[in-house]
Coordinates of C-alpha atoms and ligand atoms in Angstrom, one line a residue:
X1 CA 105.5 100.1 76.5
X2 CA 104.5 102.4 79.4
X3 CA 103.4 100.4 83.1
X4 CA 99.8 102.0 82.2
X5 CA 99.6 99.9 78.9
X6 CA 99.8 96.6 81.2
X7 CA 96.0 95.4 81.7
X8 CA 95.4 93.7 84.7
X9 CA 92.2 91.5 85.4
X10 CA 91.6 89.5 88.4
X11 CA 88.1 88.2 90.1
X12 CA 87.1 87.6 93.9
X13 CA 83.6 85.3 94.6
X14 CA 81.1 86.9 96.6
X15 CA 81.0 83.5 98.2
X16 CA 81.2 84.1 102.1
X17 CA 83.1 86.5 104.0
X18 CA 86.0 88.2 102.6
X19 CA 89.0 87.0 104.9
X20 CA 92.3 87.5 105.9
X21 CA 94.1 85.6 102.5
X22 CA 92.2 87.2 100.2
X23 CA 93.8 90.7 101.6
X24 CA 97.3 89.6 101.5
X25 CA 96.8 87.5 98.9
X26 CA 95.0 89.1 96.1
X27 CA 93.4 93.2 97.3
X28 CA 96.3 94.9 98.7
X29 CA 98.4 94.0 95.8
X30 CA 95.9 95.4 93.7
X31 CA 95.3 98.4 95.4
X32 CA 99.3 99.0 95.9
X33 CA 99.9 98.4 92.0
X34 CA 96.7 100.3 90.6
X35 CA 98.4 104.1 90.1
X36 CA 100.9 101.6 87.6
X37 CA 98.6 100.0 85.5
X38 CA 95.5 99.6 83.4
X39 CA 92.8 97.7 86.0
X40 CA 89.9 95.9 85.7
X41 CA 88.8 93.9 89.1
X42 CA 85.6 92.1 89.4
X43 CA 83.2 90.6 91.9
X44 CA 82.4 87.2 90.3
X45 CA 78.6 86.2 91.0
X46 CA 78.2 83.7 88.1
X47 CA 81.4 82.0 89.4
X48 CA 79.9 81.9 93.1
X49 CA 76.8 80.2 91.8
X50 CA 78.5 77.0 91.5
X51 CA 78.4 76.5 95.3
X52 CA 74.8 77.1 95.2
X53 CA 74.4 80.1 97.8
X54 CA 71.0 81.5 98.6
X55 CA 69.4 84.2 96.6
X56 CA 69.2 86.6 99.7
X57 CA 73.3 86.1 100.7
X58 CA 74.3 86.3 97.2
X59 CA 73.0 89.3 96.5
X60 CA 74.1 90.5 100.0
X61 CA 77.5 89.1 100.0
X62 CA 78.2 91.0 96.4
X63 CA 77.2 94.5 97.7
X64 CA 79.7 93.6 100.6
X65 CA 82.5 92.6 98.8
X66 CA 82.1 95.1 96.7
X67 CA 82.4 97.6 99.5
X68 CA 85.0 96.1 101.2
X69 CA 87.4 96.0 97.8
X70 CA 86.1 99.8 97.8
X71 CA 87.3 100.1 101.4
X72 CA 90.8 98.5 101.0
X73 CA 91.3 101.0 98.8
X74 CA 90.4 100.5 95.1
X75 CA 89.9 103.8 92.7
X76 CA 87.7 104.2 91.0
X77 CA 89.8 106.9 88.9
X78 CA 92.2 103.9 89.1
X79 CA 90.8 101.2 88.8
X80 CA 87.5 99.7 86.6
X81 CA 85.3 97.6 89.4
X82 CA 82.0 95.9 88.5
X83 CA 79.9 92.5 89.0
X84 CA 80.9 89.6 86.4
X85 CA 76.8 89.3 85.6
X86 CA 76.4 93.0 84.5
X87 CA 78.6 92.4 81.7
X88 CA 76.8 89.6 79.9
X89 CA 79.6 89.4 77.1
X90 CA 81.5 86.8 80.3
X91 CA 78.8 84.3 79.8
X92 CA 78.4 84.5 76.2
X93 CA 82.2 84.0 76.2
X94 CA 82.3 81.1 78.3
X95 CA 80.3 79.4 76.1
X96 CA 82.2 80.0 72.7
X97 CA 85.1 78.8 74.9
X98 CA 83.0 75.7 76.2
X99 CA 83.6 74.8 72.3
X100 CA 86.7 75.0 72.3
X101 CA 87.8 73.2 75.6
X102 CA 88.7 69.5 76.2
X103 CA 86.7 68.3 79.0
X104 CA 90.3 66.2 80.2
X105 CA 91.5 69.6 80.9
X106 CA 88.8 70.7 83.2
X107 CA 88.5 67.2 85.1
X108 CA 92.3 68.2 85.9
X109 CA 91.8 70.7 87.7
X110 CA 92.7 70.6 91.3
X111 CA 89.9 72.6 92.3
X112 CA 87.6 71.1 91.0
X113 CA 89.1 67.6 92.3
X114 CA 88.9 69.2 96.2
X115 CA 85.8 70.9 95.3
X116 CA 83.8 67.8 94.3
X117 CA 85.3 65.4 96.4
X118 CA 83.3 62.9 98.5
X119 CA 79.8 64.7 96.7
X120 CA 76.9 62.2 95.3
X121 CA 76.5 65.1 92.7
X122 CA 78.4 68.0 91.2
X123 CA 77.0 71.1 88.8
X124 CA 78.2 71.3 85.5
X125 CA 78.8 74.9 86.4
X126 CA 82.0 73.6 88.9
X127 CA 83.6 71.9 86.3
X128 CA 83.3 74.5 83.9
X129 CA 84.3 77.4 86.3
X130 CA 87.7 77.5 84.7
X131 CA 86.1 78.6 81.6
X132 CA 84.4 80.6 82.7
X133 CA 87.3 82.6 84.4
X134 CA 89.0 81.7 81.3
X135 CA 86.4 84.5 79.6
X136 CA 87.1 86.8 82.2
X137 CA 90.1 87.0 81.8
X138 CA 91.1 86.8 77.8
X139 CA 87.9 89.3 76.8
X140 CA 89.8 92.0 78.4
X141 CA 93.4 90.9 76.4
X142 CA 95.0 90.8 80.2
X143 CA 98.4 90.9 80.3
X144 CA 99.0 90.2 84.1
X145 CA 96.6 88.3 86.3
X146 CA 97.2 88.7 90.2
X147 CA 96.0 86.4 92.6
X148 CA 97.1 84.1 95.3
X149 CA 99.0 80.9 94.6
X150 CA 96.0 78.3 94.3
X151 CA 94.4 80.0 91.2
X152 CA 97.7 79.7 89.5
X153 CA 96.8 76.4 87.6
X154 CA 93.6 78.2 86.3
X155 CA 95.0 80.9 84.9
X156 CA 97.6 78.4 83.5
X157 CA 94.4 77.0 82.0
X158 CA 93.5 80.2 80.5
X159 CA 96.6 80.6 78.7
X160 CA 95.9 76.9 77.1
X161 CA 92.4 78.0 76.0
X162 CA 93.8 81.0 74.6
X163 CA 96.8 79.4 72.3
X164 CA 93.8 76.9 71.1
X165 CA 91.9 78.9 70.2
X166 CA 94.4 81.2 68.7
X167 CA 95.6 78.1 66.8
X168 CA 92.1 77.1 65.4
X169 CA 90.8 80.5 64.5
X170 CA 93.8 83.1 63.9
X171 CA 95.5 85.3 66.6
X172 CA 92.8 86.8 68.8
X173 CA 93.7 86.9 72.8
X174 CA 96.6 87.7 74.7
X175 CA 98.4 85.0 76.1
X176 CA 97.9 86.2 79.9
X177 CA 100.5 85.6 82.8
X178 CA 100.0 84.6 86.4
X179 CA 101.3 87.3 88.9
X180 CA 101.4 85.5 92.6
X181 CA 102.9 87.6 95.8
X182 CA 106.1 86.3 96.6
X183 CA 104.5 86.3 100.3
X184 CA 101.1 86.5 101.1
X185 CA 100.4 83.9 98.3
X186 CA 98.7 81.5 100.4
X187 CA 97.9 82.4 103.8
X188 CA 97.0 78.8 105.6
X189 CA 93.7 78.9 108.2
X190 CA 94.7 79.4 112.0
X191 CA 92.9 76.0 113.1
X192 CA 94.7 73.9 110.9
X193 CA 97.5 75.3 109.2
X194 CA 97.7 72.8 106.4
X195 CA 94.3 73.9 104.7
X196 CA 94.7 77.1 102.5
X197 CA 92.2 79.8 104.6
X198 CA 89.1 80.2 102.9
X199 CA 86.1 82.2 102.7
X200 CA 83.9 79.2 102.1
X201 CA 84.9 78.0 105.8
X202 CA 85.1 81.4 107.5
X203 CA 82.2 79.8 109.5
X204 CA 84.5 77.2 111.3
X205 CA 85.4 78.6 114.8
X206 CA 88.9 79.8 114.5
X207 CA 89.6 79.3 110.8
X208 CA 89.9 82.5 109.6
X209 CA 90.1 86.1 110.3
X210 CA 87.8 87.8 108.6
X211 CA 88.3 91.4 107.3
X212 CA 85.2 93.2 109.2
X213 CA 85.9 90.9 112.1
X214 CA 86.0 93.3 115.5
X215 CA 89.6 93.6 117.6
X216 CA 88.3 90.9 119.7
X217 CA 87.1 88.9 117.6
X218 CA 90.7 89.3 115.7
X219 CA 92.4 88.7 118.8
X220 CA 90.6 85.8 120.0
X221 CA 90.9 83.8 116.5
X222 CA 94.9 84.2 116.7
X223 CA 95.1 83.4 120.2
X224 CA 93.3 79.8 119.9
X225 CA 95.6 79.4 116.4
X226 CA 97.2 76.0 116.3
X227 CA 101.2 75.9 116.8
X228 CA 103.0 73.2 118.1
X229 CA 104.9 72.2 121.3
X230 CA 107.9 73.3 120.8
X231 CA 108.6 77.1 121.6
X232 CA 111.1 78.6 118.6
X233 CA 110.0 81.4 116.8
X234 CA 111.7 81.4 113.5
X235 CA 110.6 80.5 110.0
X236 CA 110.8 76.9 109.1
X237 CA 109.5 74.7 106.5
X238 CA 109.3 72.1 108.3
X239 CA 106.0 70.4 108.9
X240 CA 105.4 70.7 112.0
X241 CA 106.2 74.1 112.5
X242 CA 103.5 75.2 109.9
X243 CA 101.4 77.5 112.3
X244 CA 104.3 79.4 113.7
X245 CA 105.5 79.8 110.0
X246 CA 102.0 81.0 108.7
X247 CA 102.0 83.8 111.7
X248 CA 105.3 85.0 111.1
X249 CA 104.0 85.5 107.2
X250 CA 101.1 87.4 108.3
X251 CA 103.6 89.2 110.5
X252 CA 106.1 89.7 107.9
X253 CA 103.5 91.1 105.2
X254 CA 101.9 93.8 107.1
X255 CA 105.0 95.0 108.5
X256 CA 107.0 94.7 105.8
X257 CA 110.0 93.2 107.4
X258 CA 112.9 91.0 106.3
X259 CA 112.5 87.3 107.7
X260 CA 115.8 88.3 110.0
X261 CA 114.3 91.4 111.3
X262 CA 110.9 89.9 112.2
X263 CA 113.0 87.1 113.8
X264 CA 114.9 89.6 115.7
X265 CA 111.4 91.3 117.2
X266 CA 110.6 87.7 118.8
X267 CA 114.2 87.2 119.7
X268 CA 113.1 88.0 123.6
X269 CA 109.6 86.6 123.2
X270 CA 108.5 84.6 126.0
X271 CA 106.6 82.1 123.7
X272 CA 103.8 81.7 121.3
X273 CA 101.2 83.7 124.0
X274 CA 103.5 86.9 122.5
X275 CA 104.0 85.9 118.8
X276 CA 100.4 85.6 118.7
X277 CA 99.4 89.0 120.4
X278 CA 101.8 90.8 118.5
X279 CA 100.6 89.6 115.3
X280 CA 96.7 90.2 116.3
X281 CA 97.8 93.7 117.3
X282 CA 99.4 94.6 113.4
X283 CA 96.5 93.2 111.9
X284 CA 93.9 95.0 113.9
X285 CA 95.8 97.7 113.2
X286 CA 95.7 97.1 109.1
X287 CA 92.2 96.3 108.7
X288 CA 90.9 99.1 111.1
X289 CA 90.8 101.5 108.5
X290 CA 89.3 99.5 106.4
X291 CA 86.3 98.5 108.4
X292 CA 85.7 102.4 109.1
X293 CA 85.7 102.9 105.2
X294 CA 83.7 99.8 104.8
X295 CA 80.8 100.8 107.4
X296 CA 81.1 104.7 105.8
X297 CA 80.5 102.9 102.4
X298 CA 77.6 100.9 103.4
X299 CA 75.1 103.9 104.8
X300 CA 74.3 104.6 100.9
X301 CA 74.2 101.3 98.9
X302 CA 72.9 103.8 95.9
X303 CA 76.3 104.9 95.4
X304 CA 77.8 101.7 95.8
X305 CA 75.5 100.3 93.1
X306 CA 76.3 103.9 91.2
X307 CA 80.0 103.2 90.8
X308 CA 79.3 99.3 90.3
X309 CA 77.0 100.5 87.1
X310 CA 79.9 102.8 85.9
X311 CA 82.5 99.9 86.2
X312 CA 80.1 97.6 84.3
X313 CA 80.3 100.5 81.5
X314 CA 83.4 101.0 81.3
X315 CA 84.1 97.0 81.3
X316 CA 81.2 96.1 78.9
X317 CA 83.0 99.0 76.0
X318 CA 85.5 96.8 76.0
X319 CA 84.3 92.9 76.9
X320 CA 81.8 93.1 74.0
X321 CA 84.2 94.5 71.3
X322 CA 86.3 91.2 71.7
X323 CA 83.2 89.0 71.9
X324 CA 82.2 89.9 68.5
X325 CA 85.6 89.5 67.3
X326 CA 85.4 85.9 68.9
X327 CA 82.0 85.2 66.9
X328 CA 83.1 86.5 63.7
X329 CA 86.0 83.9 63.7
X330 CA 84.2 81.1 64.6
X331 CA 81.7 82.1 61.8
X332 CA 78.7 83.5 63.8
X333 CA 77.1 86.4 61.3
X334 CA 76.8 89.5 63.8
X335 CA 73.4 91.4 63.5
X336 CA 72.9 94.2 61.2
X337 CA 71.6 96.6 63.6
X338 CA 71.7 95.8 67.4
X339 CA 68.9 98.4 68.0
X340 CA 66.7 96.5 66.3
X341 CA 66.8 93.3 68.7
Ligands
LIG401 P1 86.3 80.4 98.0 O1 86.2 80.1 100.0 O2 84.8 81.0 97.7 O3 86.8 79.5 97.6 P2 88.3 82.0 98.9 O4 88.6 82.9 100.1 O5 89.5 81.2 98.5 O6 87.1 81.8 98.6 P3 88.1 83.5 96.3 O7 87.4 84.3 95.7 O8 88.2 81.8 95.3 O9 88.6 83.0 97.4 O10 89.8 84.2 96.1 C1 89.7 85.6 95.2 C2 91.6 85.9 95.7 O11 92.3 85.7 97.0 C3 92.0 84.9 95.1 O12 93.2 85.8 94.0 C4 93.0 83.6 95.7 O13 94.1 83.4 95.3 C5 93.3 84.8 96.8 N1 93.4 83.9 98.2 C6 92.4 82.9 98.5 N2 92.4 82.6 99.6 C7 93.5 82.8 100.2 C8 94.8 82.6 101.0 N3 94.4 81.6 101.8 N4 95.7 83.1 100.7 C9 96.5 83.8 99.8 N5 95.3 84.2 98.8 C10 94.0 83.9 98.5
LIG402 N1 88.4 81.5 90.4 C1 89.2 82.5 90.9 C2 88.2 83.7 91.1 C3 88.4 84.5 89.4 C4 89.5 85.0 88.9 C5 88.7 85.3 87.7 C6 90.6 85.6 89.1 C7 87.5 84.8 88.6 N2 87.7 85.2 87.6 C8 89.5 86.0 86.7 C9 91.1 86.4 88.0 C10 91.1 85.8 87.0 C11 89.3 82.8 92.5 O1 89.7 83.5 93.3 N3 88.6 81.7 93.4

């Protein structure tokens, strides 16, 4: 099998301003590997509905996220980028998979437990979120699903759902595998290094670096980052050093240096101020061309919309074939001619 035959699928929610964790844990790796594989990337707007954004915000964030992804280097000639709701097979596939997924599997998901904790009422959509995600992946017979560490459990659930469907109705789906970056898979919040950096918290002062932040905002957020009371700039697994470890981790992924080289860079630093400045600098330089390209793309939204329509057409040509296969296997009769509907 040549690598181009390896199909990759991944998604990202338009649920807020994309942040450094999205970039280092997901987007950067997608772009780096895109020439080697057959790639499908999706702005999962239906998933974002589970957190009930305002309609105006959702529209705006969907386009902005697509533009950020192109600006990060996703190339329409190498990768298909599309919006989930433009390919209705995703919603339909989710229903079919709902009917083979035990509720207990969904209630066990840590993301569901975290997001529903302390809430008096949660939507069915929040519980069903991983089934929609399984549909995203399985409709394309994806081999690999590159995601950050936090999504591993959901990809594993997609495997369980695929295996159950195959057992009940005969071989239908490929079993996908999660691909987690060795480093960058878990970037932590700058205000609290025990919590994953997340776009839903991007509004909290000092929590996240947004991909589109100005250099001044980036520097300010890093200078405010929580560290500890010692002044040792070394990689460490100890909980007290989680903040410093996070900063060193970010520096290491971007500079692509080894741990020894990174520690050497800071051997003569005078304290955490120097570390924070250096990390801010590499992040600012990494994000600068992305922001420039983003601003360029947002000047002509109709071209962006056109690219997304082409992406949706490419995705549809695969997704609807698989959807028909699922329907047939489950005993649904297909219409004789779709033109008559
Ligand atoms: P939300 O706050 O809405 O849950 P998020 O910022 O956690 O959003 P997602 O849209 O859920 O981001 O995830 C998009 C991709 O980015 C996924 O592959 C996810 O694993 C990855 N990702 C998100 N946050 C981080 C992080 N802090 N470190 C590494 N990867 C991350
Ligand atoms: N749940 C994912 C987003 C997502 C996804 C997917 C990722 C939706 N569908 C399919 C990989 C494959 C998240 O990052 N929160």
